[in-house]
PDB file of N, CA and C in Angstrom:
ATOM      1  N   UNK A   1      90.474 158.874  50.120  1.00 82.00           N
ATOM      2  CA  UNK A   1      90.192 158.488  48.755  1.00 82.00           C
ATOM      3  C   UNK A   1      88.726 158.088  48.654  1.00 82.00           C
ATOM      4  N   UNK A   2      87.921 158.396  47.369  1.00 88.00           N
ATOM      5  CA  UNK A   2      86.553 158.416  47.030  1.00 88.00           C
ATOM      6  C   UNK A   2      86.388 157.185  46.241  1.00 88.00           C
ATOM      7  N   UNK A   3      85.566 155.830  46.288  1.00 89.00           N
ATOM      8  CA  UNK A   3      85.663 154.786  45.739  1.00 89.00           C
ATOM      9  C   UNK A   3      84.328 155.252  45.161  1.00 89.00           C
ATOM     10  N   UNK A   4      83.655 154.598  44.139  1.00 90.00           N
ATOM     11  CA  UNK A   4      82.389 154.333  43.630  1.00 90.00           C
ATOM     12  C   UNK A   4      82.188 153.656  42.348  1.00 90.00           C
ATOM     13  N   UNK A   5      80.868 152.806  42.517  1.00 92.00           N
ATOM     14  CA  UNK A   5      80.980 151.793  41.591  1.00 92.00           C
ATOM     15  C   UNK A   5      81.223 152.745  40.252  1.00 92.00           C
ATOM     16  N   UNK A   6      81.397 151.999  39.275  1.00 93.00           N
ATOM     17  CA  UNK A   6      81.518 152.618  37.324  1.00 93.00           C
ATOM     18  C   UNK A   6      80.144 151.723  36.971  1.00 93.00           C
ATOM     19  N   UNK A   7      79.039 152.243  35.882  1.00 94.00           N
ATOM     20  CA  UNK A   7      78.097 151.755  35.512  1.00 94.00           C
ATOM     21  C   UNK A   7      77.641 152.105  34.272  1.00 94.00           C
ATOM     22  N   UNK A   8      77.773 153.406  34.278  1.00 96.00           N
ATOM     23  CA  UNK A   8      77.386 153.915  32.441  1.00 96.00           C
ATOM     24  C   UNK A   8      78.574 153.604  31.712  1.00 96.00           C
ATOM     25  N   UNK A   9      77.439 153.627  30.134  1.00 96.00           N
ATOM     26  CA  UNK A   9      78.806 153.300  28.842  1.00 96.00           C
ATOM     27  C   UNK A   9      80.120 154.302  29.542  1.00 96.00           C
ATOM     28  N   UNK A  10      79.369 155.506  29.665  1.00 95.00           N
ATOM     29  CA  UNK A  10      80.629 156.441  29.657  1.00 95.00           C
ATOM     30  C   UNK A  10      81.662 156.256  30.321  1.00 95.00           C
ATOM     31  N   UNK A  11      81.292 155.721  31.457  1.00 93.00           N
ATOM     32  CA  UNK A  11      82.281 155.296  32.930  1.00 93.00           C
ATOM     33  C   UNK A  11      83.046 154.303  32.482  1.00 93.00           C
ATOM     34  N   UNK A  12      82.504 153.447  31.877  1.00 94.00           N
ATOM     35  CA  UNK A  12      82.762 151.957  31.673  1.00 94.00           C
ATOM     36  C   UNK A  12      84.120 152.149  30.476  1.00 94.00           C
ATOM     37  N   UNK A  13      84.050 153.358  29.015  1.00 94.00           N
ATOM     38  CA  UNK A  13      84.599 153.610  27.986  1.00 94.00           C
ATOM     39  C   UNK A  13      85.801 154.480  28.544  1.00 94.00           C
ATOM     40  N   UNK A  14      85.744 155.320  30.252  1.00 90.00           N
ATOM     41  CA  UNK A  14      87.132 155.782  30.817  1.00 90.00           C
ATOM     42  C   UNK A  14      88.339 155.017  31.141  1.00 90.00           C
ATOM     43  N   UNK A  15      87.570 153.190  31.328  1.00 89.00           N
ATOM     44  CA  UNK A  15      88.629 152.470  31.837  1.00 89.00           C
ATOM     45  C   UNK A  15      89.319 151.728  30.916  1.00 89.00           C
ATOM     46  N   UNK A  16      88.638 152.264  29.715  1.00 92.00           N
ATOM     47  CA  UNK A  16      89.236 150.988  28.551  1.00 92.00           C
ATOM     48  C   UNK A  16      90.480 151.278  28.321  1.00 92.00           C
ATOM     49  N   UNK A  17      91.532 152.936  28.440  1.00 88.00           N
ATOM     50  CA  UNK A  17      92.701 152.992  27.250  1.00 88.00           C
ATOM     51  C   UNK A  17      93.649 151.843  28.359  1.00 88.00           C
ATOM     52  N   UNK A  18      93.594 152.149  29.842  1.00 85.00           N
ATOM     53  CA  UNK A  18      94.034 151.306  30.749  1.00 85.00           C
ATOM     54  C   UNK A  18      94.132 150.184  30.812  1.00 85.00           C
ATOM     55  N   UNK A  19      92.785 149.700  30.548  1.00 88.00           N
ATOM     56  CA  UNK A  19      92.514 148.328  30.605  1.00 88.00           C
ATOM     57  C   UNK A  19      93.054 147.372  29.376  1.00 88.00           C
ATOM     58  N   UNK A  20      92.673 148.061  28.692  1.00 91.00           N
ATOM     59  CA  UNK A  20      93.535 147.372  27.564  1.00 91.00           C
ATOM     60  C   UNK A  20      95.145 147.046  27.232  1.00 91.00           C
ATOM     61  N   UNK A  21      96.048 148.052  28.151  1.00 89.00           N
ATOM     62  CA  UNK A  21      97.194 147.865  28.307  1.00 89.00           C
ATOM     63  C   UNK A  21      97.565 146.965  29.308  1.00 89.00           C
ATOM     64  N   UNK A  22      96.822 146.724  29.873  1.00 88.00           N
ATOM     65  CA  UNK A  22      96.768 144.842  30.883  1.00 88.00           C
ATOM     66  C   UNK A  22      96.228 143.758  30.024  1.00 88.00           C
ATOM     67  N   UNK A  23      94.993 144.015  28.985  1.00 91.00           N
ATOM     68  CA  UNK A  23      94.442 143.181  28.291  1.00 91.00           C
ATOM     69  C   UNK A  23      95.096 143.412  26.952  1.00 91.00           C
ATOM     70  N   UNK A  24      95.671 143.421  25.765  1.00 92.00           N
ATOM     71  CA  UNK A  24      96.040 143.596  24.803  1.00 92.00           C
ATOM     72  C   UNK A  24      95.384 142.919  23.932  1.00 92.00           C
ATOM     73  N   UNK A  25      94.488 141.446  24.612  1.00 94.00           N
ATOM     74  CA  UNK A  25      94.077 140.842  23.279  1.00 94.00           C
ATOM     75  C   UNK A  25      92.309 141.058  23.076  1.00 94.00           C
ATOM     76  N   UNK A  26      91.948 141.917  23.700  1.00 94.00           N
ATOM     77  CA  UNK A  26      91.217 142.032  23.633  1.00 94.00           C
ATOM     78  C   UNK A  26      90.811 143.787  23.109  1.00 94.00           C
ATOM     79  N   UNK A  27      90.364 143.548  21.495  1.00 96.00           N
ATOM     80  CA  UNK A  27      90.168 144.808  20.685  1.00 96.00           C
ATOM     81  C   UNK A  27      89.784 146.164  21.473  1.00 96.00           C
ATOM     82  N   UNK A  28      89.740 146.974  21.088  1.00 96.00           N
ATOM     83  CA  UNK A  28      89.215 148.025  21.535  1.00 96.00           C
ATOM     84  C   UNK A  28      87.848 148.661  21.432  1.00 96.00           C
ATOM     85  N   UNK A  29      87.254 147.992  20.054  1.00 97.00           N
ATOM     86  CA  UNK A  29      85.786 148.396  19.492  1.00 97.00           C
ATOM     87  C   UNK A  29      85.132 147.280  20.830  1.00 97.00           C
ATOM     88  N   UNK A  30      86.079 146.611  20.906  1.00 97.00           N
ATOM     89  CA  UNK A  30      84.911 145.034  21.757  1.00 97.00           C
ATOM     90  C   UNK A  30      84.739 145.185  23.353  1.00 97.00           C
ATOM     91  N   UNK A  31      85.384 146.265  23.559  1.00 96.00           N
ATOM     92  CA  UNK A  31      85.439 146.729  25.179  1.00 96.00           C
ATOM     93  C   UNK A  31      84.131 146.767  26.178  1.00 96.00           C
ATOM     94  N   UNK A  32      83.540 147.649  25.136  1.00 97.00           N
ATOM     95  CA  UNK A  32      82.478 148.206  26.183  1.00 97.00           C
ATOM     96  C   UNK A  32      81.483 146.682  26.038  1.00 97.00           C
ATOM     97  N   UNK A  33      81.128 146.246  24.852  1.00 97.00           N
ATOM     98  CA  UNK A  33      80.395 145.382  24.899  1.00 97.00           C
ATOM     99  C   UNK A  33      80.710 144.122  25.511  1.00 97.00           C
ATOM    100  N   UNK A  34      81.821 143.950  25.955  1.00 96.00           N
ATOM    101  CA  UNK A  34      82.361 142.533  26.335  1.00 96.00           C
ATOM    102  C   UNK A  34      82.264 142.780  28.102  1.00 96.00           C
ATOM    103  N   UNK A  35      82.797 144.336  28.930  1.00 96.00           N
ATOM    104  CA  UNK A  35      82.255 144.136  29.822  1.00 96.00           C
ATOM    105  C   UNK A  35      81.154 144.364  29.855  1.00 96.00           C
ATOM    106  N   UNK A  36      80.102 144.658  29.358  1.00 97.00           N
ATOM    107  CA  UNK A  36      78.247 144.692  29.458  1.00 97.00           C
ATOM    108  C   UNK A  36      78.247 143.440  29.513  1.00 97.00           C
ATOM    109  N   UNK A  37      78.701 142.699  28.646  1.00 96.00           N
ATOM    110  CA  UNK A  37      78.212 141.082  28.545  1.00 96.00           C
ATOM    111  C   UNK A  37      78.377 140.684  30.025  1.00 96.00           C
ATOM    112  N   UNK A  38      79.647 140.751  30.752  1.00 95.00           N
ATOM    113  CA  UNK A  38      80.385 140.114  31.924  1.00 95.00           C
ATOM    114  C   UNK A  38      79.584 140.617  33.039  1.00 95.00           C
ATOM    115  N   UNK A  39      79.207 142.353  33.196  1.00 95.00           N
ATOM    116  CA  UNK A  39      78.420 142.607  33.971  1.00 95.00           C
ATOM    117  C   UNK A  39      77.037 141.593  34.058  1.00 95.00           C
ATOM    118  N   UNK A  40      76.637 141.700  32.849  1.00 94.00           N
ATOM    119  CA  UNK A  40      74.910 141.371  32.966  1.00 94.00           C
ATOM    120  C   UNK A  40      75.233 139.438  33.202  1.00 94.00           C
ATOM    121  N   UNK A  41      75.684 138.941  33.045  1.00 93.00           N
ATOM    122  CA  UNK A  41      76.071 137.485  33.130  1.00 93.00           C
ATOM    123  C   UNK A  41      77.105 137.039  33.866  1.00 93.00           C
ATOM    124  N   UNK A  42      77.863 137.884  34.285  1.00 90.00           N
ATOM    125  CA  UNK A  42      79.323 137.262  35.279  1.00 90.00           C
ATOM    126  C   UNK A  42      78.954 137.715  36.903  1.00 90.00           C
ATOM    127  N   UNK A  43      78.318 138.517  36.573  1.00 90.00           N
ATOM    128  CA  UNK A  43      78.528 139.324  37.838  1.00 90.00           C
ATOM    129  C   UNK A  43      79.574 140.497  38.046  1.00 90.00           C
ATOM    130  N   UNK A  44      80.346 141.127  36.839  1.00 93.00           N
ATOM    131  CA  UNK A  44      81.426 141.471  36.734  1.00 93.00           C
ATOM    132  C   UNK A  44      81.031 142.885  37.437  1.00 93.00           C
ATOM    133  N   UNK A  45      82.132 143.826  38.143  1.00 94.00           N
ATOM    134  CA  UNK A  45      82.070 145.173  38.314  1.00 94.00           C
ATOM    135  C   UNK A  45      83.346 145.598  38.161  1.00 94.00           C
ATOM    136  N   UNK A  46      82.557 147.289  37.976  1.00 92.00           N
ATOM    137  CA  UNK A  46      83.654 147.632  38.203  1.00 92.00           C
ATOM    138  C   UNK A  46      83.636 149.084  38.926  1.00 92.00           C
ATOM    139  N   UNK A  47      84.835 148.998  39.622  1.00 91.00           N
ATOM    140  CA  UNK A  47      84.961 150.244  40.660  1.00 91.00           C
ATOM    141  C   UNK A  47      85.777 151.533  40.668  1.00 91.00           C
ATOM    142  N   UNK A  48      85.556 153.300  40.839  1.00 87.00           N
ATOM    143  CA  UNK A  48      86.714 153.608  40.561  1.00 87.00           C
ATOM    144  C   UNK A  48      87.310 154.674  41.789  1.00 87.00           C
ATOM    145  N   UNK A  49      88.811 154.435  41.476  1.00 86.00           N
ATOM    146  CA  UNK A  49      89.060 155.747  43.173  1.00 86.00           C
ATOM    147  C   UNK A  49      89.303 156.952  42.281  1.00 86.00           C
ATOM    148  N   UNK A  50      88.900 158.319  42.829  1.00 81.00           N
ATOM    149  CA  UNK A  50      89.059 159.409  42.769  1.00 81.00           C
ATOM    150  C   UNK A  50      90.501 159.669  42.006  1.00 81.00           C
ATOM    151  N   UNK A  51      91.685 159.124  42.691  1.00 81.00           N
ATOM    152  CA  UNK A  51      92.816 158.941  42.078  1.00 81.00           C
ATOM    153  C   UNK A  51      92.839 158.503  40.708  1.00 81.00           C
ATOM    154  N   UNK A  52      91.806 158.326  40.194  1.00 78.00           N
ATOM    155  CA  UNK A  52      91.746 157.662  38.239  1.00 78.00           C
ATOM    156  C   UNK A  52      92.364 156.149  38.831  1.00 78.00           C
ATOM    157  N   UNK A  53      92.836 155.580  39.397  1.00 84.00           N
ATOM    158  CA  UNK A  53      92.849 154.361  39.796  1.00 84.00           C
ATOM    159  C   UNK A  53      91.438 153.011  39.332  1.00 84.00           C
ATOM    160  N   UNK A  54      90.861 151.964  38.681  1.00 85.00           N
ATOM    161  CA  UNK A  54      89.963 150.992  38.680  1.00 85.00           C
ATOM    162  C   UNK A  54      89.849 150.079  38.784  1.00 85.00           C
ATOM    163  N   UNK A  55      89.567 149.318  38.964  1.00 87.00           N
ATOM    164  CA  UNK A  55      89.437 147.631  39.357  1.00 87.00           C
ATOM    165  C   UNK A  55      87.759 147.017  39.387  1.00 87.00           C
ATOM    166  N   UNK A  56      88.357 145.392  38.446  1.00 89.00           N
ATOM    167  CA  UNK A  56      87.488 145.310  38.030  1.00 89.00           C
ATOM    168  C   UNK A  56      87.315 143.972  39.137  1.00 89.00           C
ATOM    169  N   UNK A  57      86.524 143.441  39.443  1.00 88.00           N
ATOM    170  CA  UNK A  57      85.566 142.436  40.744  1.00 88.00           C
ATOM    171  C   UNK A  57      84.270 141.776  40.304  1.00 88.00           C
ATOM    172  N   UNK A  58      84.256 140.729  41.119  1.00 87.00           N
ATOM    173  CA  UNK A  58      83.252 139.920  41.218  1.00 87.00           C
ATOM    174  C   UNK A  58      82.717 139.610  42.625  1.00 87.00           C
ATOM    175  N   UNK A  59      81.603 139.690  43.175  1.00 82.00           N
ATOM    176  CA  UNK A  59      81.185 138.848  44.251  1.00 82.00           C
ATOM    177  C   UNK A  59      80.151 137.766  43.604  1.00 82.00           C
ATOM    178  N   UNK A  60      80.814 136.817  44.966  1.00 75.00           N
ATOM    179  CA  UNK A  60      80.173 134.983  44.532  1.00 75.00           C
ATOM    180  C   UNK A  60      79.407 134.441  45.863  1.00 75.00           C
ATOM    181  N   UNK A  61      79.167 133.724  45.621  1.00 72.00           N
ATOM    182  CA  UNK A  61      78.697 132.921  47.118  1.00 72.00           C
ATOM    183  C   UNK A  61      79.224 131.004  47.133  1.00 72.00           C
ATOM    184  N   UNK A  62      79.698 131.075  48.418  1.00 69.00           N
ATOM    185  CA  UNK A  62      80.867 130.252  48.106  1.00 69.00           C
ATOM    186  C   UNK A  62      80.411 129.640  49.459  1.00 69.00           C
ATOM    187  N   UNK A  63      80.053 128.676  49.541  1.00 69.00           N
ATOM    188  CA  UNK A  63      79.174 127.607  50.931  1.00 69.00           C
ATOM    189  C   UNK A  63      78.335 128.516  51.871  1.00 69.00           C
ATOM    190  N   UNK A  64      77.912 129.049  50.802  1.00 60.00           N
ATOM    191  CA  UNK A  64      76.706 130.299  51.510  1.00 60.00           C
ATOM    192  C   UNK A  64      77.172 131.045  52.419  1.00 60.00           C
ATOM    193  N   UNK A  65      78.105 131.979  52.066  1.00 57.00           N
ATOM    194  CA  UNK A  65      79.353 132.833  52.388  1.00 57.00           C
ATOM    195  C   UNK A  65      79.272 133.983  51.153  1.00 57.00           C
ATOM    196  N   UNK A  66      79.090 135.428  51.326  1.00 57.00           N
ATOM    197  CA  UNK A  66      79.608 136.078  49.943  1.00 57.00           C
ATOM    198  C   UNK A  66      80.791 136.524  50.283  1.00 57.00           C
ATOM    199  N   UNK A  67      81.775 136.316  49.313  1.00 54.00           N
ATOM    200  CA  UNK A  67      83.061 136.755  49.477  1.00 54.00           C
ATOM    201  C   UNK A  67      83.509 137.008  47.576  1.00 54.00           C
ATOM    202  N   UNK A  68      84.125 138.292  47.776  1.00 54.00           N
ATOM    203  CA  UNK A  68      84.638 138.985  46.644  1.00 54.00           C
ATOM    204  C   UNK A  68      85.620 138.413  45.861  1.00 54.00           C
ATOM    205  N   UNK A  69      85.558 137.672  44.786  1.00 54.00           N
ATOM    206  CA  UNK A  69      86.378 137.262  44.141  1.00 54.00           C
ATOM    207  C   UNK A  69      87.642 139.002  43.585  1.00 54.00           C
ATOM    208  N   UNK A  70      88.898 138.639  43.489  1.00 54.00           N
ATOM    209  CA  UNK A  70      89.379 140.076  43.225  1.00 54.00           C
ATOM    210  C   UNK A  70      89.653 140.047  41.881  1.00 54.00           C
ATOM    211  N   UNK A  71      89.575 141.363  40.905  1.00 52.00           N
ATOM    212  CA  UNK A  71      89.907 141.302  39.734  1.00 52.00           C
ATOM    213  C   UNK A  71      91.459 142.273  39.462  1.00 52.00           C
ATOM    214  N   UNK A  72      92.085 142.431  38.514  1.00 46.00           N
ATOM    215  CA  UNK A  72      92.943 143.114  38.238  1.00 46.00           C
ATOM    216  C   UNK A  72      93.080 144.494  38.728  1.00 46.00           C
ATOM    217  N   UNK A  73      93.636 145.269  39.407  1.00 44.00           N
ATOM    218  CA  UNK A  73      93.828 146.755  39.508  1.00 44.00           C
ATOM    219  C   UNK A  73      94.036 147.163  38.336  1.00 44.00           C
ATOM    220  N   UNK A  74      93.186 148.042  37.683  1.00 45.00           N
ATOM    221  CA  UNK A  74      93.442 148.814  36.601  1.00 45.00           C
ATOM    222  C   UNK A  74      93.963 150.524  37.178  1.00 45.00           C
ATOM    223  N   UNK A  75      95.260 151.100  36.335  1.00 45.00           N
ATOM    224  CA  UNK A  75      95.633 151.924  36.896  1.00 45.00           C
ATOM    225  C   UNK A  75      96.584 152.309  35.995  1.00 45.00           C
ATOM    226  N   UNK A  76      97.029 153.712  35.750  1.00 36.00           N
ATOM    227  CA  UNK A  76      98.332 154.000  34.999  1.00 36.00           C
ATOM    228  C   UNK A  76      99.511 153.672  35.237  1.00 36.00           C
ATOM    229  N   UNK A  77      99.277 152.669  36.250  1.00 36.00           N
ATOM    230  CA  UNK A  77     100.987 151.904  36.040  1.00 36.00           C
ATOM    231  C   UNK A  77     100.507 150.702  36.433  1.00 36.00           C
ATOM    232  N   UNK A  78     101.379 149.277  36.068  1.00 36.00           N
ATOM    233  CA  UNK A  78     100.821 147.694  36.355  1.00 36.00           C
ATOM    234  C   UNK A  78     100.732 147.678  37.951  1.00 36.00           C
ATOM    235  N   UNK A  79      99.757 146.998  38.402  1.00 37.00           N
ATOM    236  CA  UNK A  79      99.498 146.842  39.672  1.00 37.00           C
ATOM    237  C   UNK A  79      99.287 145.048  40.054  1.00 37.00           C
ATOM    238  N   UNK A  80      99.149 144.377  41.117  1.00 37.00           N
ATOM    239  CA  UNK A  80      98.692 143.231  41.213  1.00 37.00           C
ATOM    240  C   UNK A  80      97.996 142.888  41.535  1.00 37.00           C
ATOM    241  N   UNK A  81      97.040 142.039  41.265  1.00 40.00           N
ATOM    242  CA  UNK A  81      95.881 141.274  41.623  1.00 40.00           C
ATOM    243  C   UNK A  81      95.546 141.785  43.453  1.00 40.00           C
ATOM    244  N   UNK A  82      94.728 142.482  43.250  1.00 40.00           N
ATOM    245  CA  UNK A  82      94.386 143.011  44.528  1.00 40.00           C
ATOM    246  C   UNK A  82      93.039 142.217  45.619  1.00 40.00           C
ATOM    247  N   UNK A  83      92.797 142.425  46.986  1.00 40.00           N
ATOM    248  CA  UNK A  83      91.605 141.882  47.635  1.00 40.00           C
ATOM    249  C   UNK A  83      91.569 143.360  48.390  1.00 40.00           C
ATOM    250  N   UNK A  84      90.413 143.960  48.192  1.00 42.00           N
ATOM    251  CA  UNK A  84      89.625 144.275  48.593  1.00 42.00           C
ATOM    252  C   UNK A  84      88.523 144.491  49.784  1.00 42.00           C
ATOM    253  N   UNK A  85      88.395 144.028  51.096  1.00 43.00           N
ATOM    254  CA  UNK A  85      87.132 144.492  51.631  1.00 43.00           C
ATOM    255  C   UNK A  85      86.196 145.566  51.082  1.00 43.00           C
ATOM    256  N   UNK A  86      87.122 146.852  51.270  1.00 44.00           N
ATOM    257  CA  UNK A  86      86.077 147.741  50.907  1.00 44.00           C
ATOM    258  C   UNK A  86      85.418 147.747  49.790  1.00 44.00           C
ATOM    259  N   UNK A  87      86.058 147.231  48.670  1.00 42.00           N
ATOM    260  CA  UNK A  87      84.869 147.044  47.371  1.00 42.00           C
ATOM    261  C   UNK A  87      83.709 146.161  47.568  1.00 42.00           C
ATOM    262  N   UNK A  88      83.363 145.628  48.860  1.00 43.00           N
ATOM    263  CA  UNK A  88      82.629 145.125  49.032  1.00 43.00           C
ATOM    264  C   UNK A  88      81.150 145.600  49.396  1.00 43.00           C
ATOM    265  N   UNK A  89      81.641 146.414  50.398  1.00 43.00           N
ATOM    266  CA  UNK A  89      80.905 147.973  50.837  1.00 43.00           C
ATOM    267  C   UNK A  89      79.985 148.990  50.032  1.00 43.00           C
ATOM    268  N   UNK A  90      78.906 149.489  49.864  1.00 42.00           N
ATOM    269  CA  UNK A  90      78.299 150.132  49.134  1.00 42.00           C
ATOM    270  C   UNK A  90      77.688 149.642  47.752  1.00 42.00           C
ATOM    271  N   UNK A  91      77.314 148.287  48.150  1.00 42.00           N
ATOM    272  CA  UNK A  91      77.289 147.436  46.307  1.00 42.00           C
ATOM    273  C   UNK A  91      75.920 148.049  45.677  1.00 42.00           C
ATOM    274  N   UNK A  92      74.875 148.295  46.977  1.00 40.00           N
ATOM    275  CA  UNK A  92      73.619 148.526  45.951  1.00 40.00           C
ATOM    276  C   UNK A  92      73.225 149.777  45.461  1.00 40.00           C
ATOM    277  N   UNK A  93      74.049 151.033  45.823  1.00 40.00           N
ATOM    278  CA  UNK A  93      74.063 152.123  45.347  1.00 40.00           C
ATOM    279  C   UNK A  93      74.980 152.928  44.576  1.00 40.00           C
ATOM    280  N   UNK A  94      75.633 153.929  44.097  1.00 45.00           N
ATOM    281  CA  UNK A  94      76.844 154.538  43.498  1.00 45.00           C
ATOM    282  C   UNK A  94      77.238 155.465  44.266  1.00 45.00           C
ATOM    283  N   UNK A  95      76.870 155.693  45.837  1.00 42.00           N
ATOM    284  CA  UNK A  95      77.409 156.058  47.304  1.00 42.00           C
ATOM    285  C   UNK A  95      78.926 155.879  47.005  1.00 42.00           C
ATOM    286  N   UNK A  96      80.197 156.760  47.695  1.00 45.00           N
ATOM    287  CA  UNK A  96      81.178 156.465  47.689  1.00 45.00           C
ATOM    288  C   UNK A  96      81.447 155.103  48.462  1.00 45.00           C
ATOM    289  N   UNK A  97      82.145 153.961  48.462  1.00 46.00           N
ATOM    290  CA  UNK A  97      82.617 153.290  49.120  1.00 46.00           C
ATOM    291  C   UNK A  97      83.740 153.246  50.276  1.00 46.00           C
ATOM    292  N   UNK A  98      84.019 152.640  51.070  1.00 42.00           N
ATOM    293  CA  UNK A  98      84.731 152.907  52.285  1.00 42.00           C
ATOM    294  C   UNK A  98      84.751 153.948  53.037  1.00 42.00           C
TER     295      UNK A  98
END
């Protein structure tokens, strides 16, 4: 399986019909702009597998330690709160991960 970060509107506007069926309260016009906001200020990402599979993540630094906070598996069927290593892997480029 092919991981790589998501970064353009466009990438970002593939994960919304998904995402929104985990998020419901959050509109659909308000998608793209709400994760831009989270990216540019949260630290938010987001990642996707080849499989149309996404998940959305954070890395933090935590007693001067970085370790990946995990976000929701986004995916065509409900998934659970997942951890990750490999989304950790490949952060400063759009290189496949793992």
């Amino acid at each position: 399986m092919n991981i790589v970060r998501i970064e353009s509107d466009e990438e970002i506007l593939s994960t919304r019909e998904v995402t929104l069926q985990l998020r419901p309260h959050i509109r659909s016009d308000d998608y793209l702009p709400t994760v831009r906001r989270m990216m540019e200020s949260d630290g938010y990402r987001l990642a996707a597998a080849s499989d149309g599979e996404s998940a959305g993540y954070r890395l933090m630094s935590e007693l001067n330690r970085r370790a990946s906070v995990p976000g929701t598996l986004v995916c065509s069927r409900a998934m659970p709160r997942i951890h990750s290593p490999s989304l950790q892997q490949g952060e400063s480029d759009r290189s496949p991960i793992g």
